[in-house]
Short mmCIF file of C-alpha atoms in Angstrom, two decimals:
data_model
loop_
_atom_site.label_atom_id
_atom_site.label_comp_id
_atom_site.label_asym_id
_atom_site.label_seq_id
_atom_site.Cartn_x
_atom_site.Cartn_y
_atom_site.Cartn_z
CA MET Q 1 -17.57 16.47 42.30
CA ASN Q 2 -16.67 14.71 39.26
CA ALA Q 3 -13.12 14.68 38.83
CA ALA Q 4 -13.08 14.75 35.03
CA ALA Q 5 -15.53 18.09 35.00
CA GLY Q 6 -14.08 20.96 33.52
CA ARG Q 7 -11.10 19.17 31.90
CA PRO Q 8 -10.53 19.21 28.04
CA ALA Q 9 -11.87 15.90 26.23
CA GLU Q 10 -8.55 14.86 25.28
CA ARG Q 11 -7.60 14.34 28.90
CA VAL Q 12 -10.84 12.73 29.64
CA ARG Q 13 -11.16 10.21 27.00
CA PRO Q 14 -8.57 7.45 25.95
CA ARG Q 15 -6.56 7.90 22.99
CA ALA Q 16 -5.14 5.25 20.85
CA HIS Q 17 -1.55 5.25 19.20
CA CYS Q 18 -1.32 2.82 16.23
CA THR Q 19 1.47 0.75 15.01
CA ALA Q 20 1.35 -1.20 11.80
CA ASP Q 21 3.63 -4.24 10.99
CA SER Q 22 4.93 -5.23 7.36
CA ALA Q 23 2.53 -8.27 7.79
CA GLY Q 24 -0.45 -6.18 7.99
CA GLY Q 25 -1.16 -6.32 11.71
CA LEU Q 26 -1.85 -3.28 13.76
CA THR Q 27 -0.84 -2.61 17.48
CA PHE Q 28 -2.80 -0.17 19.51
CA ASP Q 29 -1.42 1.64 22.54
CA VAL Q 30 -4.38 3.32 24.53
CA ALA Q 31 -3.49 6.10 26.79
CA LEU Q 32 -6.12 6.13 29.37
CA GLY Q 33 -8.16 9.34 30.07
CA VAL Q 34 -8.88 10.39 33.77
CA ALA Q 35 -12.38 8.99 33.11
CA HIS Q 36 -10.99 5.42 32.87
CA ASP Q 37 -7.96 5.48 35.09
CA ASP Q 38 -9.12 2.83 37.05
CA ALA Q 39 -9.53 0.50 34.03
CA ALA Q 40 -6.11 -0.85 33.83
CA GLY Q 41 -7.01 -3.26 36.66
CA ARG Q 42 -10.11 -4.83 35.19
CA TRP Q 43 -9.93 -8.04 33.20
CA ASP Q 44 -12.71 -7.23 31.27
CA THR Q 45 -11.21 -4.06 29.62
CA GLY Q 46 -10.87 -4.10 25.81
CA LEU Q 47 -10.93 -2.16 22.50
CA LEU Q 48 -13.83 -2.63 20.60
CA LEU Q 49 -13.96 -2.46 16.73
CA ARG Q 50 -17.30 -1.97 15.49
CA ARG Q 51 -18.90 -1.96 11.70
CA ARG Q 52 -22.46 -1.21 10.81
CA PRO Q 53 -23.96 -2.87 7.56
CA ALA Q 54 -23.34 -0.71 4.36
CA SER Q 55 -27.38 -0.93 3.90
CA GLY Q 56 -27.51 0.64 7.55
CA ARG Q 57 -29.86 -2.13 8.33
CA GLY Q 58 -29.27 -5.19 10.69
CA ALA Q 59 -27.19 -5.49 13.71
CA ALA Q 60 -23.50 -4.07 13.87
CA GLU Q 61 -20.57 -6.59 13.63
CA GLU Q 62 -18.18 -6.16 16.50
CA VAL Q 63 -14.84 -7.37 17.29
CA ARG Q 64 -13.21 -7.29 20.67
CA LEU Q 65 -9.44 -7.04 21.39
CA PRO Q 66 -8.35 -7.54 24.92
CA LEU Q 67 -6.11 -4.63 26.75
CA VAL Q 68 -3.44 -5.60 28.75
CA PRO Q 69 -1.13 -3.05 30.79
CA THR Q 70 2.19 -2.15 29.40
CA SER Q 71 3.25 0.78 31.41
CA PRO Q 72 1.28 3.10 34.06
CA GLY Q 73 -1.81 4.38 32.34
CA VAL Q 74 -1.13 2.61 28.83
CA LEU Q 75 -3.12 -0.53 27.83
CA ARG Q 76 -2.23 -2.54 24.56
CA ALA Q 77 -4.31 -4.44 22.25
CA ALA Q 78 -3.14 -6.25 18.93
CA LEU Q 79 -5.08 -6.99 15.80
CA PRO Q 80 -3.07 -9.60 14.19
CA SER Q 81 -2.83 -10.00 10.42
CA THR Q 82 -4.11 -13.57 10.50
CA MET Q 83 -7.48 -12.19 11.75
CA PRO Q 84 -10.09 -11.55 9.25
CA LEU Q 85 -11.71 -8.29 9.05
CA ALA Q 86 -14.74 -7.74 6.77
CA GLU Q 87 -14.25 -4.85 4.40
CA GLY Q 88 -15.45 -1.34 5.73
CA VAL Q 89 -14.96 1.19 8.35
CA TRP Q 90 -14.54 -0.05 11.71
CA HIS Q 91 -15.11 2.65 14.56
CA ALA Q 92 -12.78 1.97 17.56
CA TRP Q 93 -14.30 2.17 21.03
CA PHE Q 94 -12.90 1.93 24.64
CA SER Q 95 -14.87 -0.67 26.43
CA ASP Q 96 -14.35 -0.81 30.32
CA GLY Q 97 -16.47 -4.15 30.73
CA GLU Q 98 -20.10 -3.80 30.56
CA ARG Q 99 -20.24 -0.64 32.24
CA ARG Q 100 -18.88 2.22 30.06
CA ARG Q 101 -18.17 2.39 26.36
CA SER Q 102 -16.56 5.57 24.78
CA ARG Q 103 -15.04 6.44 21.52
CA LEU Q 104 -11.42 6.20 20.99
CA LEU Q 105 -9.60 9.55 19.95
CA PRO Q 106 -6.84 9.08 17.36
CA GLY Q 107 -3.23 9.49 18.54
CA THR Q 108 0.18 9.33 16.59
CA HIS Q 109 0.34 6.47 13.75
CA ASP Q 110 3.53 4.80 12.71
CA LEU Q 111 2.43 3.33 9.31
CA ARG Q 112 5.78 3.21 7.57
CA SER Q 113 5.79 -0.65 7.34
CA LEU Q 114 2.62 -0.13 4.89
CA VAL Q 115 4.35 2.18 2.36
CA ASP Q 116 4.72 -0.13 -0.81
CA ARG Q 117 3.84 -3.27 1.30
CA ARG Q 118 4.39 -6.72 -0.51
CA PRO Q 119 2.24 -9.48 0.80
CA ARG Q 120 3.76 -12.62 1.17
CA PRO Q 121 3.44 -15.13 -1.92
CA ASP Q 122 2.06 -17.87 0.10
CA ARG Q 123 -1.25 -15.96 1.20
CA THR Q 124 -4.59 -17.32 0.42
CA TRP Q 125 -6.39 -14.00 1.33
CA LEU Q 126 -5.35 -10.47 1.46
CA GLY Q 127 -6.42 -8.07 4.47
CA VAL Q 128 -5.33 -4.52 4.56
CA ARG Q 129 -6.17 -2.25 7.43
CA ILE Q 130 -5.20 1.50 7.75
CA PRO Q 131 -5.90 3.42 10.66
CA CYS Q 132 -7.63 6.80 10.11
CA THR Q 133 -9.73 9.93 11.73
CA THR Q 134 -13.26 10.04 11.08
CA THR Q 135 -15.14 13.48 10.21
CA GLY Q 136 -16.07 13.50 13.81
CA GLY Q 137 -12.49 13.32 15.08
CA THR Q 138 -12.60 9.93 16.39
CA LEU Q 139 -10.46 6.80 15.48
CA ALA Q 140 -11.47 4.18 12.84
CA VAL Q 141 -9.89 1.38 10.96
CA ARG Q 142 -10.54 1.17 7.23
CA ALA Q 143 -10.24 -2.63 6.02
CA TRP Q 144 -10.21 -4.23 2.93
CA GLN Q 145 -10.55 -7.96 2.46
CA ARG Q 146 -9.78 -9.15 -1.15
CA TRP Q 147 -8.83 -11.99 -3.00
CA PRO Q 148 -7.86 -12.04 -5.86
CA HIS Q 149 -6.38 -8.30 -5.85
CA ALA Q 150 -5.14 -6.05 -8.57
CA GLU Q 151 -2.95 -3.32 -7.06
CA ALA Q 152 -2.48 -0.05 -9.04
CA ALA Q 153 1.15 0.35 -8.09
CA ASP Q 154 1.73 3.33 -10.52
CA VAL Q 155 -0.72 5.56 -12.28
CA LYS Q 156 0.73 8.23 -14.59
CA LEU Q 157 -1.25 10.54 -16.77
CA ALA Q 158 0.58 12.35 -19.87
CA ASP Q 159 -0.63 13.44 -23.19
CA GLY Q 160 -4.00 12.01 -22.79
CA VAL Q 161 -2.77 8.43 -22.03
CA LEU Q 162 -3.45 6.78 -18.71
CA THR Q 163 -0.34 4.66 -18.06
CA LEU Q 164 -1.32 1.93 -15.34
CA ARG Q 165 1.33 -0.38 -13.94
CA GLY Q 166 0.06 -2.80 -11.44
CA GLN Q 167 0.62 -6.16 -9.54
CA LEU Q 168 -1.99 -9.26 -9.70
CA TYR Q 169 -2.33 -11.27 -6.15
CA GLY Q 170 -4.45 -14.39 -6.10
CA ALA Q 171 -4.44 -15.13 -9.72
CA GLU Q 172 -2.38 -15.59 -12.82
CA LEU Q 173 -1.89 -13.33 -15.83
CA GLY Q 174 -2.80 -15.28 -19.20
CA GLU Q 175 -3.56 -15.15 -22.84
CA GLY Q 176 -5.86 -12.29 -23.64
CA ALA Q 177 -4.85 -10.49 -20.23
CA ARG Q 178 -6.49 -6.67 -20.45
CA VAL Q 179 -7.52 -3.84 -18.47
CA GLU Q 180 -11.22 -2.88 -18.92
CA VAL Q 181 -13.29 0.52 -18.33
CA GLY Q 182 -16.84 -0.28 -17.63
CA PRO Q 183 -19.48 0.05 -14.60
CA PRO Q 184 -18.64 -0.15 -11.24
CA ASP Q 185 -20.67 -3.60 -11.10
CA ALA Q 186 -18.71 -5.93 -13.14
CA GLY Q 187 -21.93 -7.90 -14.13
CA ALA Q 188 -23.80 -4.59 -15.17
CA ALA Q 189 -22.89 -5.02 -18.91
CA PRO Q 190 -21.47 -7.67 -21.10
CA GLU Q 191 -19.18 -5.47 -22.72
CA PRO Q 192 -16.76 -3.04 -21.45
CA LEU Q 193 -16.70 0.55 -22.70
CA VAL Q 194 -12.95 -0.07 -23.75
CA ALA Q 195 -10.48 -2.78 -23.23
CA VAL Q 196 -6.70 -2.40 -23.90
CA PRO Q 197 -3.98 -5.05 -23.58
CA ALA Q 198 -2.45 -6.03 -20.06
CA GLU Q 199 1.33 -6.58 -20.89
CA PRO Q 200 2.37 -9.36 -18.55
CA ASP Q 201 5.79 -9.28 -16.67
CA GLY Q 202 5.62 -12.25 -14.12
CA ALA Q 203 2.79 -11.07 -11.73
CA TRP Q 204 3.03 -7.27 -12.84
CA PHE Q 205 1.30 -5.85 -15.94
CA THR Q 206 1.32 -2.54 -17.75
CA ALA Q 207 -1.64 -1.21 -19.81
CA ARG Q 208 -2.05 2.16 -21.35
CA LEU Q 209 -5.46 3.72 -21.79
CA PRO Q 210 -5.75 6.56 -24.42
CA LEU Q 211 -8.58 8.58 -22.43
CA ALA Q 212 -9.02 11.26 -25.09
CA ALA Q 213 -10.43 8.35 -27.22
CA LEU Q 214 -13.16 7.48 -24.85
CA PRO Q 215 -16.71 8.29 -25.96
CA ALA Q 216 -18.65 10.79 -23.95
CA ARG Q 217 -20.72 9.11 -21.25
CA ALA Q 218 -23.91 9.91 -19.46
CA GLU Q 219 -22.90 7.99 -16.30
CA SER Q 220 -20.85 10.23 -14.20
CA GLU Q 221 -18.06 7.38 -13.21
CA CYS Q 222 -16.51 4.03 -14.69
CA ALA Q 223 -14.53 1.61 -13.18
CA VAL Q 224 -11.24 0.13 -14.03
CA TRP Q 225 -10.83 -3.65 -14.10
CA LEU Q 226 -8.39 -5.99 -14.80
CA ARG Q 227 -9.50 -9.54 -16.71
CA PRO Q 228 -6.21 -11.73 -16.06
CA ALA Q 229 -7.07 -13.98 -18.81
CA ARG Q 230 -9.48 -14.08 -22.00
CA ALA Q 231 -12.20 -16.49 -20.07
CA GLY Q 232 -11.27 -15.10 -16.36
CA ALA Q 233 -13.57 -13.18 -14.29
CA PRO Q 234 -12.41 -9.31 -13.96
CA VAL Q 235 -10.83 -8.05 -10.74
CA ARG Q 236 -11.52 -4.33 -9.33
CA VAL Q 237 -8.24 -2.20 -9.88
CA ALA Q 238 -7.26 -0.37 -6.50
CA ARG Q 239 -4.40 0.88 -4.69
CA ILE Q 240 -4.69 -0.14 -0.95
CA LEU Q 241 -1.02 -1.31 -0.16
CA ASP Q 242 0.02 1.76 1.29
CA ASP Q 243 -0.76 4.16 4.27
CA VAL Q 244 -3.33 6.21 2.64
CA ALA Q 245 -6.86 5.17 3.98
CA ASP Q 246 -8.71 7.45 1.63
CA LYS Q 247 -7.13 8.77 -1.60
CA ARG Q 248 -10.01 11.00 -2.65
CA THR Q 249 -8.19 14.21 -1.41
CA HIS Q 250 -4.80 13.13 -1.44
CA VAL Q 251 -4.31 12.15 -5.07
CA ARG Q 252 -5.62 14.11 -7.90
CA PHE Q 253 -5.16 14.06 -11.72
CA PRO Q 254 -5.82 16.45 -14.30
CA ALA Q 255 -9.18 16.20 -16.66
CA VAL Q 256 -8.41 15.12 -20.35
CA ARG Q 257 -10.75 16.59 -22.87
CA LEU Q 258 -12.63 13.72 -24.97
CA ALA Q 259 -12.82 13.95 -28.82
CA ASP Q 260 -16.26 15.74 -28.76
CA GLY Q 261 -14.24 18.83 -27.27
CA ARG Q 262 -16.69 19.15 -24.70
CA CYS Q 263 -16.80 16.49 -22.22
CA ARG Q 264 -13.75 15.71 -20.11
CA VAL Q 265 -12.66 12.57 -18.16
CA ARG Q 266 -10.52 12.55 -15.06
CA PRO Q 267 -8.89 9.57 -13.31
CA CYS Q 268 -9.55 9.57 -9.48
CA TYR Q 269 -10.07 6.92 -6.45
CA SER Q 270 -13.21 6.11 -4.78
CA GLN Q 271 -13.93 6.12 -0.91
CA ALA Q 272 -12.57 2.53 -1.10
CA ASN Q 273 -9.37 3.50 -3.04
CA GLU Q 274 -10.62 1.90 -6.34
CA LEU Q 275 -9.54 3.63 -9.53
CA LEU Q 276 -12.15 5.38 -11.29
CA LEU Q 277 -12.64 7.37 -14.57
CA ARG Q 278 -14.94 10.42 -13.67
CA PHE Q 279 -16.74 11.94 -16.60
CA GLU Q 280 -17.31 15.58 -16.26
CA GLN Q 281 -20.22 17.24 -18.27
CA PRO Q 282 -19.92 20.49 -19.86
CA ARG Q 283 -21.71 23.25 -17.45
CA ALA Q 284 -24.89 24.57 -18.87
CA ALA Q 285 -24.72 28.14 -20.23
CA ARG Q 286 -26.33 30.67 -17.82
#
């Protein structure tokens, strides 16, 4: 008889508890389920991170991290901050050699070191990884790989004006720096919908967007960009240096009515935690 038969799934399947360090690395402590209680003695046991292409076509990308015993029934794997991880959602698997693979269940996550994280100034690339739980209840890691990066450190909305204070990494603010509102694809239009000065303070900047003055748009969403200098390429504004993997349900702003008196615009975040302006059209009369 199978020893795992009739037992709850959380006792059968391995569960990973995650700890983040201030440099951006992750440690996974995997508590073995009864279906894998013999894996601690195998040299080829590992934690597998697997990412499918955004297009849904082609082979999945995989990163394998070795698991080593730390205490009875617990194995540990480390994802160092120095290891690049392509941007996207990486699903976490427990791999018992070539014999068995199973999706990892999420455990407790200690992400305190990620709150208001400040990357070292000597970095040449920025990698952010935040453990999260999928809609199916399994463990995943949301990863960002960006350089340069414009971090939305503080976003406030009052009297129809969006005040954005942020920090730029990987580039310098220069003459003509400004915050722009335009299509999500930076190359989709030669001119932004609106642009306002980005007041520099070292690597920090402050911009004030009068949302009520925006023209109504047929497009449902526009992106917020920082152009570091007049001749510089725009950088997408996002908030990724904290412990929230998906801000769509955690951060909500009120909508601002536009000058036409009908349409409204609402600041929000995308699935990738990028700052958006969502235009809400009036509902058709019934």
